[in-house]
PDB file of C-alpha atoms in Angstrom:
ATOM      1  CA  MET A 106       2.206  13.938 -19.279  1.00  0.00           C
ATOM      2  CA  SER A 107       2.829  15.714 -15.620  1.00  0.00           C
ATOM      3  CA  ASP A 108       1.483  17.613 -13.028  1.00  0.00           C
ATOM      4  CA  SER A 109       2.859  20.711 -11.527  1.00  0.00           C
ATOM      5  CA  PRO A 110       5.047  19.431  -7.859  1.00  0.00           C
ATOM      6  CA  ALA A 111       3.627  22.253  -6.357  1.00  0.00           C
ATOM      7  CA  ALA A 112      -0.220  22.202  -7.067  1.00  0.00           C
ATOM      8  CA  THR A 113      -1.036  18.246  -6.761  1.00  0.00           C
ATOM      9  CA  PRO A 114       0.247  15.620  -4.177  1.00  0.00           C
ATOM     10  CA  ILE A 115      -0.593  12.422  -6.909  1.00  0.00           C
ATOM     11  CA  LEU A 116       2.214  12.895  -9.846  1.00  0.00           C
ATOM     12  CA  SER A 117       0.644  11.764 -13.461  1.00  0.00           C
ATOM     13  CA  THR A 118       3.504  10.423 -15.905  1.00  0.00           C
ATOM     14  CA  THR A 119       2.816   8.548 -18.656  1.00  0.00           C
ATOM     15  CA  ASP A 120       6.257   7.576 -21.098  1.00  0.00           C
ATOM     16  CA  GLY A 121       6.462   4.395 -23.629  1.00  0.00           C
ATOM     17  CA  GLY A 122       3.238   2.888 -21.856  1.00  0.00           C
ATOM     18  CA  VAL A 123       4.173   3.027 -18.595  1.00  0.00           C
ATOM     19  CA  LEU A 124       2.412   5.057 -15.909  1.00  0.00           C
ATOM     20  CA  THR A 125       4.304   6.422 -13.216  1.00  0.00           C
ATOM     21  CA  LEU A 126       1.627   7.409 -10.069  1.00  0.00           C
ATOM     22  CA  ARG A 127       4.130   8.836  -7.625  1.00  0.00           C
ATOM     23  CA  PHE A 128       3.278  10.454  -3.837  1.00  0.00           C
ATOM     24  CA  ASN A 129       4.510  13.887  -3.055  1.00  0.00           C
ATOM     25  CA  ARG A 130       3.663  15.345  -0.246  1.00  0.00           C
ATOM     26  CA  PRO A 131       7.600  15.103   0.688  1.00  0.00           C
ATOM     27  CA  ASP A 132       6.869  17.819   4.065  1.00  0.00           C
ATOM     28  CA  LYS A 133       3.983  15.300   5.408  1.00  0.00           C
ATOM     29  CA  LYS A 134       6.686  12.365   4.290  1.00  0.00           C
ATOM     30  CA  ASN A 135       3.989  11.343   1.515  1.00  0.00           C
ATOM     31  CA  ALA A 136       1.498  10.600   3.781  1.00  0.00           C
ATOM     32  CA  ILE A 137      -1.729   9.741   1.773  1.00  0.00           C
ATOM     33  CA  LEU A 138      -5.201  12.089   2.094  1.00  0.00           C
ATOM     34  CA  GLN A 139      -8.500  11.161   0.899  1.00  0.00           C
ATOM     35  CA  SER A 140      -8.147  12.646  -2.302  1.00  0.00           C
ATOM     36  CA  MET A 141      -4.250  11.690  -2.834  1.00  0.00           C
ATOM     37  CA  TYR A 142      -7.187   8.022  -3.154  1.00  0.00           C
ATOM     38  CA  SER A 143      -9.404   9.669  -4.916  1.00  0.00           C
ATOM     39  CA  ALA A 144      -6.873  10.481  -7.260  1.00  0.00           C
ATOM     40  CA  LEU A 145      -5.393   7.312  -6.893  1.00  0.00           C
ATOM     41  CA  ALA A 146      -8.132   5.327  -7.549  1.00  0.00           C
ATOM     42  CA  ASP A 147      -9.692   7.909  -9.932  1.00  0.00           C
ATOM     43  CA  SER A 148      -6.553   7.561 -12.609  1.00  0.00           C
ATOM     44  CA  ILE A 149      -5.625   3.334 -12.131  1.00  0.00           C
ATOM     45  CA  ASN A 150      -9.640   3.311 -12.735  1.00  0.00           C
ATOM     46  CA  ALA A 151      -8.516   5.101 -15.961  1.00  0.00           C
ATOM     47  CA  ALA A 152      -5.007   3.038 -16.985  1.00  0.00           C
ATOM     48  CA  ALA A 153      -7.300  -0.365 -16.697  1.00  0.00           C
ATOM     49  CA  SER A 154      -8.827   0.544 -20.067  1.00  0.00           C
ATOM     50  CA  ASP A 155      -6.760   2.442 -21.931  1.00  0.00           C
ATOM     51  CA  PRO A 156      -5.085   0.128 -23.977  1.00  0.00           C
ATOM     52  CA  SER A 157      -2.037   2.783 -23.968  1.00  0.00           C
ATOM     53  CA  VAL A 158      -0.899   2.141 -20.801  1.00  0.00           C
ATOM     54  CA  ARG A 159       0.836  -1.406 -20.577  1.00  0.00           C
ATOM     55  CA  VAL A 160       2.667  -1.540 -17.005  1.00  0.00           C
ATOM     56  CA  LEU A 161       1.464   0.667 -13.728  1.00  0.00           C
ATOM     57  CA  VAL A 162       4.435   1.795 -11.434  1.00  0.00           C
ATOM     58  CA  ILE A 163       3.891   3.680  -7.864  1.00  0.00           C
ATOM     59  CA  ALA A 164       6.894   5.524  -5.952  1.00  0.00           C
ATOM     60  CA  GLY A 165       7.311   7.925  -3.669  1.00  0.00           C
ATOM     61  CA  GLY A 166       9.987   9.185  -2.894  1.00  0.00           C
ATOM     62  CA  THR A 167      14.196   9.638  -2.060  1.00  0.00           C
ATOM     63  CA  ASP A 168      12.964   9.365   2.123  1.00  0.00           C
ATOM     64  CA  ALA A 169       9.961   8.025   2.458  1.00  0.00           C
ATOM     65  CA  PHE A 170       7.054   5.658  -0.114  1.00  0.00           C
ATOM     66  CA  SER A 171       4.163   6.775   2.029  1.00  0.00           C
ATOM     67  CA  ALA A 172       3.869   7.058   6.200  1.00  0.00           C
ATOM     68  CA  GLY A 173       0.521   6.050   5.410  1.00  0.00           C
ATOM     69  CA  ASN A 174      -2.843   7.649   6.050  1.00  0.00           C
ATOM     70  CA  ASP A 175      -2.443  11.318   6.899  1.00  0.00           C
ATOM     71  CA  MET A 176      -3.885  10.515  10.360  1.00  0.00           C
ATOM     72  CA  VAL A 177      -5.788  14.047  10.716  1.00  0.00           C
ATOM     73  CA  ASP A 178      -7.840  13.628   7.506  1.00  0.00           C
ATOM     74  CA  PHE A 179      -7.984   9.985   8.228  1.00  0.00           C
ATOM     75  CA  MET A 180      -9.307  10.713  11.814  1.00  0.00           C
ATOM     76  CA  LYS A 181     -11.941  13.818   9.776  1.00  0.00           C
ATOM     77  CA  ALA A 182     -13.232  10.968   7.127  1.00  0.00           C
ATOM     78  CA  ALA A 183     -13.917   8.379  10.548  1.00  0.00           C
ATOM     79  CA  GLN A 184     -15.224  10.391  11.954  1.00  0.00           C
ATOM     80  CA  ALA A 185     -17.913  11.912   9.363  1.00  0.00           C
ATOM     81  CA  GLY A 186     -19.209   8.217   8.278  1.00  0.00           C
ATOM     82  CA  GLY A 187     -16.384   7.971   5.758  1.00  0.00           C
ATOM     83  CA  SER A 188     -14.552   4.116   5.935  1.00  0.00           C
ATOM     84  CA  GLY A 189     -17.608   2.638   3.731  1.00  0.00           C
ATOM     85  CA  GLY A 190     -17.706   0.750   0.527  1.00  0.00           C
ATOM     86  CA  ASP A 191     -17.884   4.162  -1.162  1.00  0.00           C
ATOM     87  CA  SER A 192     -15.022   5.746   0.683  1.00  0.00           C
ATOM     88  CA  PRO A 193     -12.271   7.068  -1.046  1.00  0.00           C
ATOM     89  CA  THR A 194      -9.338   4.774   0.834  1.00  0.00           C
ATOM     90  CA  ILE A 195     -11.922   1.734  -0.268  1.00  0.00           C
ATOM     91  CA  ARG A 196     -12.118   2.796  -4.112  1.00  0.00           C
ATOM     92  CA  PHE A 197      -8.606   3.100  -4.727  1.00  0.00           C
ATOM     93  CA  MET A 198      -7.824  -0.615  -2.546  1.00  0.00           C
ATOM     94  CA  ASN A 199     -10.700  -1.963  -5.075  1.00  0.00           C
ATOM     95  CA  ALA A 200      -8.990  -0.626  -7.626  1.00  0.00           C
ATOM     96  CA  LEU A 201      -6.008  -1.333  -7.897  1.00  0.00           C
ATOM     97  CA  ALA A 202      -6.894  -4.872  -6.680  1.00  0.00           C
ATOM     98  CA  ALA A 203      -8.212  -5.830  -9.931  1.00  0.00           C
ATOM     99  CA  PHE A 204      -6.089  -3.926 -11.831  1.00  0.00           C
ATOM    100  CA  PRO A 205      -5.754  -6.140 -15.137  1.00  0.00           C
ATOM    101  CA  LYS A 206      -2.246  -4.865 -15.796  1.00  0.00           C
ATOM    102  CA  PRO A 207       1.476  -5.362 -14.127  1.00  0.00           C
ATOM    103  CA  VAL A 208       1.963  -3.585 -10.887  1.00  0.00           C
ATOM    104  CA  LEU A 209       5.280  -2.347  -9.864  1.00  0.00           C
ATOM    105  CA  ALA A 210       6.141  -0.490  -6.645  1.00  0.00           C
ATOM    106  CA  ALA A 211       9.805   1.864  -6.506  1.00  0.00           C
ATOM    107  CA  VAL A 212      10.202   2.100  -2.578  1.00  0.00           C
ATOM    108  CA  ASN A 213      12.931   3.265  -0.646  1.00  0.00           C
ATOM    109  CA  GLY A 214      12.963   5.815   2.977  1.00  0.00           C
ATOM    110  CA  LEU A 215       9.285   4.648   4.749  1.00  0.00           C
ATOM    111  CA  ALA A 216       6.522   2.631   4.280  1.00  0.00           C
ATOM    112  CA  ILE A 217       3.865   2.487   6.857  1.00  0.00           C
ATOM    113  CA  GLY A 218       0.375   0.874   7.205  1.00  0.00           C
ATOM    114  CA  ILE A 219      -1.187   1.026   4.020  1.00  0.00           C
ATOM    115  CA  GLY A 220       1.877   2.360   2.804  1.00  0.00           C
ATOM    116  CA  VAL A 221       3.301  -1.053   3.259  1.00  0.00           C
ATOM    117  CA  THR A 222      -0.446  -3.115   2.883  1.00  0.00           C
ATOM    118  CA  LEU A 223      -0.745  -2.062  -0.885  1.00  0.00           C
ATOM    119  CA  LEU A 224       2.759  -3.407  -1.835  1.00  0.00           C
ATOM    120  CA  LEU A 225       0.668  -6.928  -1.197  1.00  0.00           C
ATOM    121  CA  HIS A 226      -1.128  -6.156  -4.407  1.00  0.00           C
ATOM    122  CA  CYS A 227       1.503  -5.081  -6.229  1.00  0.00           C
ATOM    123  CA  ASP A 228       3.146  -7.605  -9.194  1.00  0.00           C
ATOM    124  CA  LEU A 229       6.797  -6.779  -8.571  1.00  0.00           C
ATOM    125  CA  VAL A 230       8.248  -4.141  -5.372  1.00  0.00           C
ATOM    126  CA  TYR A 231      11.859  -3.715  -5.715  1.00  0.00           C
ATOM    127  CA  ALA A 232      13.400  -1.436  -2.509  1.00  0.00           C
ATOM    128  CA  GLY A 233      16.505   0.315  -1.852  1.00  0.00           C
ATOM    129  CA  GLU A 234      18.149  -0.871   1.161  1.00  0.00           C
ATOM    130  CA  ASN A 235      17.545   1.666   3.518  1.00  0.00           C
ATOM    131  CA  ALA A 236      13.710   1.450   3.067  1.00  0.00           C
ATOM    132  CA  ARG A 237      11.957   0.322   6.450  1.00  0.00           C
ATOM    133  CA  PHE A 238       8.397  -1.110   6.520  1.00  0.00           C
ATOM    134  CA  THR A 239       5.974  -0.776   9.383  1.00  0.00           C
ATOM    135  CA  MET A 240       2.952  -2.541   9.992  1.00  0.00           C
ATOM    136  CA  PRO A 241       1.432  -0.362  13.387  1.00  0.00           C
ATOM    137  CA  PHE A 242      -2.065  -1.519  13.128  1.00  0.00           C
ATOM    138  CA  VAL A 243      -2.491  -3.410  16.365  1.00  0.00           C
ATOM    139  CA  ASN A 244      -0.636  -0.215  17.789  1.00  0.00           C
ATOM    140  CA  ILE A 245      -2.679   2.468  17.169  1.00  0.00           C
ATOM    141  CA  GLY A 246      -5.862   0.134  18.672  1.00  0.00           C
ATOM    142  CA  ILE A 247      -6.481  -1.177  14.982  1.00  0.00           C
ATOM    143  CA  VAL A 248      -6.805  -4.319  12.378  1.00  0.00           C
ATOM    144  CA  PRO A 249      -4.984  -4.918   9.824  1.00  0.00           C
ATOM    145  CA  GLU A 250      -6.467  -3.361   6.385  1.00  0.00           C
ATOM    146  CA  TYR A 251      -6.340  -4.524   2.616  1.00  0.00           C
ATOM    147  CA  ALA A 252      -6.759  -8.118   2.400  1.00  0.00           C
ATOM    148  CA  SER A 253      -3.584  -7.793   4.609  1.00  0.00           C
ATOM    149  CA  THR A 254      -4.582 -10.768   6.903  1.00  0.00           C
ATOM    150  CA  TYR A 255      -5.391 -13.497   3.815  1.00  0.00           C
ATOM    151  CA  LEU A 256      -1.814 -12.272   1.693  1.00  0.00           C
ATOM    152  CA  MET A 257       0.441 -11.829   4.927  1.00  0.00           C
ATOM    153  CA  PRO A 258       0.036 -15.467   6.030  1.00  0.00           C
ATOM    154  CA  ARG A 259      -0.517 -16.204   2.595  1.00  0.00           C
ATOM    155  CA  ILE A 260       3.205 -14.697   1.493  1.00  0.00           C
ATOM    156  CA  MET A 261       5.371 -15.859   4.223  1.00  0.00           C
ATOM    157  CA  GLY A 262       3.467 -18.284   7.009  1.00  0.00           C
ATOM    158  CA  HIS A 263       1.457 -17.464   9.842  1.00  0.00           C
ATOM    159  CA  ALA A 264       4.366 -16.818  11.811  1.00  0.00           C
ATOM    160  CA  ARG A 265       6.241 -14.514  10.299  1.00  0.00           C
ATOM    161  CA  ALA A 266       2.894 -13.303   9.625  1.00  0.00           C
ATOM    162  CA  MET A 267       1.984 -12.759  12.790  1.00  0.00           C
ATOM    163  CA  GLU A 268       5.033 -11.628  14.732  1.00  0.00           C
ATOM    164  CA  MET A 269       5.025  -8.545  12.462  1.00  0.00           C
ATOM    165  CA  VAL A 270       1.430  -7.852  12.891  1.00  0.00           C
ATOM    166  CA  LEU A 271       0.702  -8.211  16.673  1.00  0.00           C
ATOM    167  CA  PHE A 272       4.005  -6.373  17.207  1.00  0.00           C
ATOM    168  CA  GLY A 273       4.001  -2.941  14.420  1.00  0.00           C
ATOM    169  CA  GLU A 274       7.830  -3.259  15.049  1.00  0.00           C
ATOM    170  CA  PRO A 275       9.933  -2.035  11.487  1.00  0.00           C
ATOM    171  CA  PHE A 276      11.404  -4.477   9.550  1.00  0.00           C
ATOM    172  CA  THR A 277      14.534  -3.857   6.536  1.00  0.00           C
ATOM    173  CA  ALA A 278      14.445  -4.567   2.774  1.00  0.00           C
ATOM    174  CA  ALA A 279      15.702  -7.351   3.400  1.00  0.00           C
ATOM    175  CA  HIS A 280      13.846  -9.104   5.726  1.00  0.00           C
ATOM    176  CA  ALA A 281      11.298  -7.769   3.409  1.00  0.00           C
ATOM    177  CA  ARG A 282      12.308  -9.777   0.862  1.00  0.00           C
ATOM    178  CA  GLU A 283      13.251 -12.484   3.116  1.00  0.00           C
ATOM    179  CA  CYS A 284       9.631 -12.687   3.545  1.00  0.00           C
ATOM    180  CA  GLY A 285       8.535 -12.321  -0.016  1.00  0.00           C
ATOM    181  CA  MET A 286       7.395  -8.934   0.157  1.00  0.00           C
ATOM    182  CA  VAL A 287       9.799  -7.950  -2.017  1.00  0.00           C
ATOM    183  CA  ASN A 288      11.286  -8.803  -5.101  1.00  0.00           C
ATOM    184  CA  GLU A 289      14.570  -7.436  -5.278  1.00  0.00           C
ATOM    185  CA  VAL A 290      16.428  -4.806  -2.681  1.00  0.00           C
ATOM    186  CA  LEU A 291      19.136  -1.816  -3.946  1.00  0.00           C
ATOM    187  CA  PRO A 292      21.183   0.636  -3.792  1.00  0.00           C
ATOM    188  CA  ASP A 293      18.439   3.334  -2.720  1.00  0.00           C
ATOM    189  CA  ALA A 294      20.168   5.250  -6.011  1.00  0.00           C
ATOM    190  CA  ASP A 295      19.280   2.225  -7.873  1.00  0.00           C
ATOM    191  CA  VAL A 296      15.676   1.264  -7.485  1.00  0.00           C
ATOM    192  CA  GLU A 297      13.407   3.635  -9.403  1.00  0.00           C
ATOM    193  CA  ALA A 298      15.754   2.636 -12.125  1.00  0.00           C
ATOM    194  CA  ARG A 299      15.541  -0.405 -11.603  1.00  0.00           C
ATOM    195  CA  VAL A 300      11.911  -0.159 -11.855  1.00  0.00           C
ATOM    196  CA  ALA A 301      12.205   1.883 -14.874  1.00  0.00           C
ATOM    197  CA  GLU A 302      13.812  -0.892 -17.014  1.00  0.00           C
ATOM    198  CA  ARG A 303      11.238  -4.077 -15.092  1.00  0.00           C
ATOM    199  CA  ALA A 304       8.677  -1.520 -16.446  1.00  0.00           C
ATOM    200  CA  LYS A 305       9.948  -0.540 -20.490  1.00  0.00           C
ATOM    201  CA  LYS A 306      10.506  -4.851 -20.335  1.00  0.00           C
ATOM    202  CA  LEU A 307       6.985  -5.270 -19.239  1.00  0.00           C
ATOM    203  CA  ALA A 308       5.209  -2.569 -21.572  1.00  0.00           C
ATOM    204  CA  GLN A 309       6.813  -4.307 -24.686  1.00  0.00           C
ATOM    205  CA  GLN A 310       6.104  -7.718 -23.695  1.00  0.00           C
ATOM    206  CA  PRO A 311       2.993  -9.069 -25.904  1.00  0.00           C
ATOM    207  CA  PRO A 312      -0.253  -7.454 -23.634  1.00  0.00           C
ATOM    208  CA  ASN A 313      -2.890  -9.788 -23.890  1.00  0.00           C
ATOM    209  CA  ALA A 314      -0.324 -12.850 -22.896  1.00  0.00           C
ATOM    210  CA  ILE A 315       0.798 -10.315 -19.525  1.00  0.00           C
ATOM    211  CA  ARG A 316      -2.982  -9.673 -18.825  1.00  0.00           C
ATOM    212  CA  THR A 317      -4.327 -13.479 -19.052  1.00  0.00           C
ATOM    213  CA  CYS A 318      -1.279 -14.401 -16.887  1.00  0.00           C
ATOM    214  CA  LYS A 319      -1.844 -11.883 -14.141  1.00  0.00           C
ATOM    215  CA  LYS A 320      -5.343 -12.834 -14.488  1.00  0.00           C
ATOM    216  CA  LEU A 321      -4.830 -16.273 -14.286  1.00  0.00           C
ATOM    217  CA  MET A 322      -2.601 -16.320 -10.484  1.00  0.00           C
ATOM    218  CA  LYS A 323      -4.574 -14.179  -9.106  1.00  0.00           C
ATOM    219  CA  ARG A 324      -7.444 -16.355 -10.214  1.00  0.00           C
ATOM    220  CA  TRP A 325      -7.612 -18.509  -7.021  1.00  0.00           C
ATOM    221  CA  THR A 326      -7.185 -15.917  -4.849  1.00  0.00           C
ATOM    222  CA  GLU A 327      -9.065 -13.205  -6.129  1.00  0.00           C
ATOM    223  CA  LYS A 328     -12.465 -13.615  -4.340  1.00  0.00           C
ATOM    224  CA  THR A 329     -11.523 -13.989  -0.994  1.00  0.00           C
ATOM    225  CA  VAL A 330      -9.469 -10.836  -1.521  1.00  0.00           C
ATOM    226  CA  THR A 331     -12.332  -9.096  -2.291  1.00  0.00           C
ATOM    227  CA  GLU A 332     -14.908 -10.943   0.692  1.00  0.00           C
ATOM    228  CA  ALA A 333     -11.671  -9.693   2.794  1.00  0.00           C
ATOM    229  CA  ILE A 334     -11.051  -5.980   2.139  1.00  0.00           C
ATOM    230  CA  PRO A 335     -14.774  -5.089   3.417  1.00  0.00           C
ATOM    231  CA  ILE A 336     -14.601  -8.016   6.469  1.00  0.00           C
ATOM    232  CA  GLU A 337     -11.736  -6.095   7.904  1.00  0.00           C
ATOM    233  CA  SER A 338     -13.065  -3.085   7.291  1.00  0.00           C
ATOM    234  CA  PHE A 339     -16.991  -3.953   9.248  1.00  0.00           C
ATOM    235  CA  HIS A 340     -14.154  -4.357  11.966  1.00  0.00           C
ATOM    236  CA  PHE A 341     -11.462  -1.893  11.210  1.00  0.00           C
ATOM    237  CA  GLY A 342     -13.747   1.666  11.080  1.00  0.00           C
ATOM    238  CA  PRO A 343     -15.660   1.070  14.558  1.00  0.00           C
ATOM    239  CA  MET A 344     -12.293   0.282  15.882  1.00  0.00           C
ATOM    240  CA  LEU A 345     -11.104   3.700  15.820  1.00  0.00           C
ATOM    241  CA  SER A 346     -13.639   5.374  18.315  1.00  0.00           C
ATOM    242  CA  LYS A 347     -12.956   2.650  20.742  1.00  0.00           C
ATOM    243  CA  PRO A 348     -10.780   3.408  23.841  1.00  0.00           C
ATOM    244  CA  GLU A 349      -7.941   2.170  22.782  1.00  0.00           C
ATOM    245  CA  ALA A 350      -7.551   3.425  19.370  1.00  0.00           C
ATOM    246  CA  GLN A 351      -8.770   6.683  20.982  1.00  0.00           C
ATOM    247  CA  GLU A 352      -5.801   6.373  23.545  1.00  0.00           C
ATOM    248  CA  ALA A 353      -3.303   4.828  20.572  1.00  0.00           C
ATOM    249  CA  ILE A 354      -3.971   7.950  18.537  1.00  0.00           C
ATOM    250  CA  GLY A 355      -4.227  10.564  20.435  1.00  0.00           C
ATOM    251  CA  ALA A 356      -0.765  10.128  21.889  1.00  0.00           C
ATOM    252  CA  PHE A 357       0.834  10.058  18.320  1.00  0.00           C
ATOM    253  CA  LEU A 358      -0.495  13.101  17.870  1.00  0.00           C
ATOM    254  CA  GLN A 359       0.223  14.651  21.516  1.00  0.00           C
ATOM    255  CA  LYS A 360       3.750  12.382  20.729  1.00  0.00           C
ATOM    256  CA  ARG A 361       3.426  10.488  23.626  1.00  0.00           C
ATOM    257  CA  LYS A 362       3.752   7.104  24.802  1.00  0.00           C
ATOM    258  CA  PRO A 363       0.683   5.235  25.236  1.00  0.00           C
ATOM    259  CA  ASP A 364      -0.960   4.248  28.107  1.00  0.00           C
ATOM    260  CA  PHE A 365      -2.988   0.656  28.249  1.00  0.00           C
ATOM    261  CA  SER A 366      -2.588  -0.562  31.249  1.00  0.00           C
ATOM    262  CA  LYS A 367      -5.821   0.426  32.052  1.00  0.00           C
ATOM    263  CA  PHE A 368      -8.192  -2.003  29.172  1.00  0.00           C
ATOM    264  CA  SER A 369      -8.286  -5.221  29.625  1.00  0.00           C
TER     265      SER A 369
END
């Protein structure tokens, strides 16, 4: 089945045991709304217990995987107290982190913020040559989320993780692969076909063996990831109301350079 592209910012299609969830706000670079997190969480949780779904694919568009949170929508939710354990964002995080079947990501164009950290919870990530990744958390006066403060040093080492987090500078798909975040870098036009081929092959593998392998591979980190998500959120939420974040987010919305010179 598929939804009308004009009607929903998350497109859902199923083919041959492969469920594809696609960000579909091209005019906003696939920036994620709270309603999109809810839709993703519901679809992922349903797929977890659906035996007809053997593989999950997360995809975006040709020039943007996801620009991260829609800042206007995100700040409204934060001001309304929507950053707790039952928030749409946390529901999505927990659903994807706990998903028992293989998860593949097809990344083209921009991947920013949670558009990057969600990839740490995918099992296989394929990116286009022109994909660009950014983790701007410190730049906007907050901390990384989605257990990335645990997973990133584990994947790439402390020094590389700190450089990505502290500077928040864009990096290429080639660098993401070098750091262990991406499995393969391909010409942009070939990414989706490669992911479809890999997903189809996985969907034809013995399903119990696949699920058990994933369970064992994640067993040694699962508890820490589960602990890290709320701990990061505990710091992340209050930081949004602090002067540093207010200055950074205000500057972003006003399209100006933030000024942190008055903060200590």
